C-alpha positions as CSV (number, residue, x, y, z in Angstrom):
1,X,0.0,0.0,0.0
2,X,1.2,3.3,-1.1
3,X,2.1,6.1,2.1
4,X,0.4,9.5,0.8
5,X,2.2,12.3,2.5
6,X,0.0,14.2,5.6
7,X,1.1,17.5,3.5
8,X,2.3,18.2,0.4
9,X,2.2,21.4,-1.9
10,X,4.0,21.9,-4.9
11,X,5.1,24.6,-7.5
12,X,3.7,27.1,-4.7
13,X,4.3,30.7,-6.0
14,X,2.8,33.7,-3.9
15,X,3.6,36.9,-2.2
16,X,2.6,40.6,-1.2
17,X,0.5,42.2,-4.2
18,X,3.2,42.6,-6.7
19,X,6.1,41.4,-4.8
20,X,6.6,37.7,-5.1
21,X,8.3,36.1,-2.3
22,X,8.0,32.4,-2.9
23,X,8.4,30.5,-5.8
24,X,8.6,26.8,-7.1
25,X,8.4,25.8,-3.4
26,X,7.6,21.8,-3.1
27,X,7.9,19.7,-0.6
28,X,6.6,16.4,1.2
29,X,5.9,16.1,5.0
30,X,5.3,12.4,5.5
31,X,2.8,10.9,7.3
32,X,4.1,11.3,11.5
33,X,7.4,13.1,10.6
34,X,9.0,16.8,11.9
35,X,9.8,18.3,9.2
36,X,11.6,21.6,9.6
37,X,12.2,24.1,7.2
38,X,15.3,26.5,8.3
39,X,16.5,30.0,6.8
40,X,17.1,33.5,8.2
41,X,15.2,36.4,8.3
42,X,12.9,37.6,4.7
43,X,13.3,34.4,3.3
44,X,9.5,33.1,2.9
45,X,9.0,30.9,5.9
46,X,6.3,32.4,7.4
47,X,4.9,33.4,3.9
48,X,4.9,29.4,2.8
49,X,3.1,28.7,6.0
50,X,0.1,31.6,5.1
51,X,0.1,30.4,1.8
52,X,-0.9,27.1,2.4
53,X,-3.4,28.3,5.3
54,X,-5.2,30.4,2.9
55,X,-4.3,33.5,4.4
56,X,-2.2,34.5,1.0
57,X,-3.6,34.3,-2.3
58,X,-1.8,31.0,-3.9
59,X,-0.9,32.6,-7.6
60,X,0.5,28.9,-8.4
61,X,0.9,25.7,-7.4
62,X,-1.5,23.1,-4.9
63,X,-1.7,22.1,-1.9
64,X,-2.9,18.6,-0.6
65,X,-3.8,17.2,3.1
66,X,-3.9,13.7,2.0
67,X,-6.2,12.9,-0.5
68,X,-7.8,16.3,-0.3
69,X,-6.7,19.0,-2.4
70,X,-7.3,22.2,-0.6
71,X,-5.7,24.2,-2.9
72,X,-7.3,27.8,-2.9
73,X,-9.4,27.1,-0.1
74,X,-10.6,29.8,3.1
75,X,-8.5,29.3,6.2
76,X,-11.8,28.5,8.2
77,X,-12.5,25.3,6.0
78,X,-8.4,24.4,5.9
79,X,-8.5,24.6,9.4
80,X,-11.6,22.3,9.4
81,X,-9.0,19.4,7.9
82,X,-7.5,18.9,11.5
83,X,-4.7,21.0,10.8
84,X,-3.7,23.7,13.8
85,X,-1.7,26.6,12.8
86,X,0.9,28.0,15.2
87,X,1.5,31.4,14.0
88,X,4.9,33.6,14.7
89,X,2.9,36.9,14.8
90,X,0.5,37.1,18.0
91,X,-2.1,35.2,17.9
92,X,-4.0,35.2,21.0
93,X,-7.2,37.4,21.8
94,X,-5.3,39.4,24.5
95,X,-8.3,40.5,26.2
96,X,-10.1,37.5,26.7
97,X,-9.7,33.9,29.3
98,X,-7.2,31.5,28.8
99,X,-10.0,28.9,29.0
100,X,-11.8,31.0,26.5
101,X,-8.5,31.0,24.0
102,X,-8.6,27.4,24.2
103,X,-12.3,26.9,23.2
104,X,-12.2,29.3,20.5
105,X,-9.6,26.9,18.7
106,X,-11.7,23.7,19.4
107,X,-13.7,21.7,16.6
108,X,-17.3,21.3,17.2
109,X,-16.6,17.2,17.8
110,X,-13.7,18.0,20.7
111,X,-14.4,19.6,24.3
112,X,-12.4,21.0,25.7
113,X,-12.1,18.6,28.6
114,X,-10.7,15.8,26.1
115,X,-7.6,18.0,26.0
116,X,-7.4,18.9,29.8
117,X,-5.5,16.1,31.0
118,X,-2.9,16.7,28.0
119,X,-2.6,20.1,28.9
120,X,-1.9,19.3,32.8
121,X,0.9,17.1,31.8
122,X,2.9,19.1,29.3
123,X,1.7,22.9,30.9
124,X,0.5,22.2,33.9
125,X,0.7,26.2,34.9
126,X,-1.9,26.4,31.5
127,X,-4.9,25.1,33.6
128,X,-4.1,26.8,36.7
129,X,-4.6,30.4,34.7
130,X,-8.2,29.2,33.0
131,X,-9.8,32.5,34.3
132,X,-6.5,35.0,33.5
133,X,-7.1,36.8,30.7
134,X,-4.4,35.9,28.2
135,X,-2.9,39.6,27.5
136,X,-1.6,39.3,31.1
137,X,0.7,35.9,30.5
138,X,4.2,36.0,30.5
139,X,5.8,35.3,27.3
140,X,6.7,32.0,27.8
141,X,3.2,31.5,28.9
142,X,1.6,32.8,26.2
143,X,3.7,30.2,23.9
144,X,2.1,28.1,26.3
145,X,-0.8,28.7,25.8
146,X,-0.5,28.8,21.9
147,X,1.0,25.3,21.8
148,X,-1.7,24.1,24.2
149,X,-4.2,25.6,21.5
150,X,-3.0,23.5,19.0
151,X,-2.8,20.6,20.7
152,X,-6.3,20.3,22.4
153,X,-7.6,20.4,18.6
154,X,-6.7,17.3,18.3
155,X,-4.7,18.0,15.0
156,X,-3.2,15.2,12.3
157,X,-0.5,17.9,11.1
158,X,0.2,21.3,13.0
159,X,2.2,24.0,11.4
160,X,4.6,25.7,13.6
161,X,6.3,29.3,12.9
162,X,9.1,30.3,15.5
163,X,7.7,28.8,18.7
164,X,11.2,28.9,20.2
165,X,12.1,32.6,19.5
166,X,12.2,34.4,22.9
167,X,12.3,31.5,25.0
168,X,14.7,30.5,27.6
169,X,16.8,27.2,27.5
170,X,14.5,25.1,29.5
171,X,11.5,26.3,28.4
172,X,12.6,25.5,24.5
173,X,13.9,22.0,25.8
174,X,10.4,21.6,27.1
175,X,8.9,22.4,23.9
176,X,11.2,20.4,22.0
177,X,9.3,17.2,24.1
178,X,6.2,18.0,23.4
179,X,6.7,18.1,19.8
180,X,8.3,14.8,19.6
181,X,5.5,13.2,22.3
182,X,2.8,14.9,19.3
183,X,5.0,12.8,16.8
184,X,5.9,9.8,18.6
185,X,2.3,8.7,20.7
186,X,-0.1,11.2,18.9
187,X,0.8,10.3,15.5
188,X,1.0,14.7,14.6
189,X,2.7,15.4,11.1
190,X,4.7,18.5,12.2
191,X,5.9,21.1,9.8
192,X,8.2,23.6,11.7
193,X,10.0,26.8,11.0
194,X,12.9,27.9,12.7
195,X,15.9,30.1,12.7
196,X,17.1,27.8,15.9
197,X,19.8,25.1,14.7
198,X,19.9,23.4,17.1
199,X,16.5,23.0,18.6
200,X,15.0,22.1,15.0
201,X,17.6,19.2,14.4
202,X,16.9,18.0,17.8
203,X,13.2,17.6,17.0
204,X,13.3,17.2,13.3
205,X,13.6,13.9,11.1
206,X,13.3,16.1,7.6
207,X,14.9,19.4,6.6
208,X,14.7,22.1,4.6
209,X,16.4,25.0,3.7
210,X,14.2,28.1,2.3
211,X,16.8,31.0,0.9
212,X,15.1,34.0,-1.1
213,X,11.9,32.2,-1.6
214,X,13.4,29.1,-2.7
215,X,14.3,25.5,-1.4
216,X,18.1,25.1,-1.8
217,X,18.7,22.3,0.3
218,X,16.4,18.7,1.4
219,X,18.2,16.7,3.2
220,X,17.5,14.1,6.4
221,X,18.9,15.2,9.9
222,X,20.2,12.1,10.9
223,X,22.9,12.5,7.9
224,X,26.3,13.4,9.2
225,X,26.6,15.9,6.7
226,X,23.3,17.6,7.0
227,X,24.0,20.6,9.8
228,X,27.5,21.3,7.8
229,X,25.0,21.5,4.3
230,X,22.6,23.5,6.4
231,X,25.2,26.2,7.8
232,X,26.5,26.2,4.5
233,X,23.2,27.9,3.4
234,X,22.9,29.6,6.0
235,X,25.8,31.6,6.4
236,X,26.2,32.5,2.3
């Protein structure tokens, strides 16, 4: 029987009105992988990640969650595909609960008590702040709180933008074991962008490299030769 990839998009060209920012991008995130796509700053990562959520008009290319091409799709109905979307940019509704953060990202099948238990044992400090509102969470708290978001959906494949940015040491290493628990006992396809080296290879089983809109570089992390290939591109 023949594996179709949790995510794949190919030829994906889009941008900013007239300014095009990625083009020819195509790539395969397999089916309960981390797959992390690397590059520094105003290279397209974040803009790959809004095409393929809808938020950017897709000028070429498709996109495919399995079997399902959702190419040109609204994010609502994207969304609807079990997917969660992590985004770089804040993303919570400052003014309201934590609680109410978390049920505003829940399908219509999930409570919110399915994921309660899930939450305690990764971020326990998550449940204790139910009734905060979320604008007055530190920032590790509020990354928290965004990765417990994503998590309680229930997702088969969660796009990640820069959830270690900002963090401290300990707080990354904790994120770093939730994302391979979502791989390893939740069966999560994981594609995750990253300017940090070395938390993405410790996590990741797939890279990329994106570099002026474009992939230079695939490679596997367990390859000896990978993080030399990856500096390589990185520092050019």
């Amino acid at each position: 029987m023949v594996s179709v990839p949790a995510l794949k998009f190919a030829n994906l060209e889009s941008g900013y009105g007239d300014a095009k920012v990625i083009s020819d991008v195509s790539l395969e995130i397999k089916q309960g992988e981390i797959f992390t796509i690397l590059g520094k700053n105003g290279m397209g990562k974040s803009t790959l990640l809004k095409t393929i959520m809808g938020f950017l008009k897709l000028e070429k290319g498709t996109v495919h969650i399995g079997f399902d091409n959702i190419t040109g799709k609204k994010p609502y109905t994207i969304a609807r595909q079990s997917i969660s979307y992590i985004q770089q940019e804040q993303a919570l509704f400052q003014d309201l609960t934590v609680e109410e953060n978390l049920l505003l990202g829940l399908p219509k099948n999930i409570t919110l008590t399915d994921g309660v238990e899930l939450i305690k044992q990764h971020f326990p400090i998550i449940p204790q702040r139910f009734q905060q509102k979320a604008g007055s969470l530190s920032g590790g708290e509020q990354r928290m709180l965004l990765m417990s978001r994503a998590l309680v959906a229930s997702p088969k494949i969660m796009l990640i933008d820069e959830i270690s940015e900002g963090l401290q040491p300990t707080m990354i290493e904790r994120m770093a074991n939730v994302l391979k628990i979502a791989r390893d006992e939740l069966g999560v396809s994981i594609l995750l962008i990253e300017q940090n080296l070395d938390f993405a290879l410790s996590v990741a089983d797939r890279y990329a490299v994106l570099k002026l809109g474009q992939i230079v570089d695939v490679g596997t992390v367990s390859d000896n030769q990978s993080r030399k290939n990856i500096k390589f591109h990185l520092e050019v």
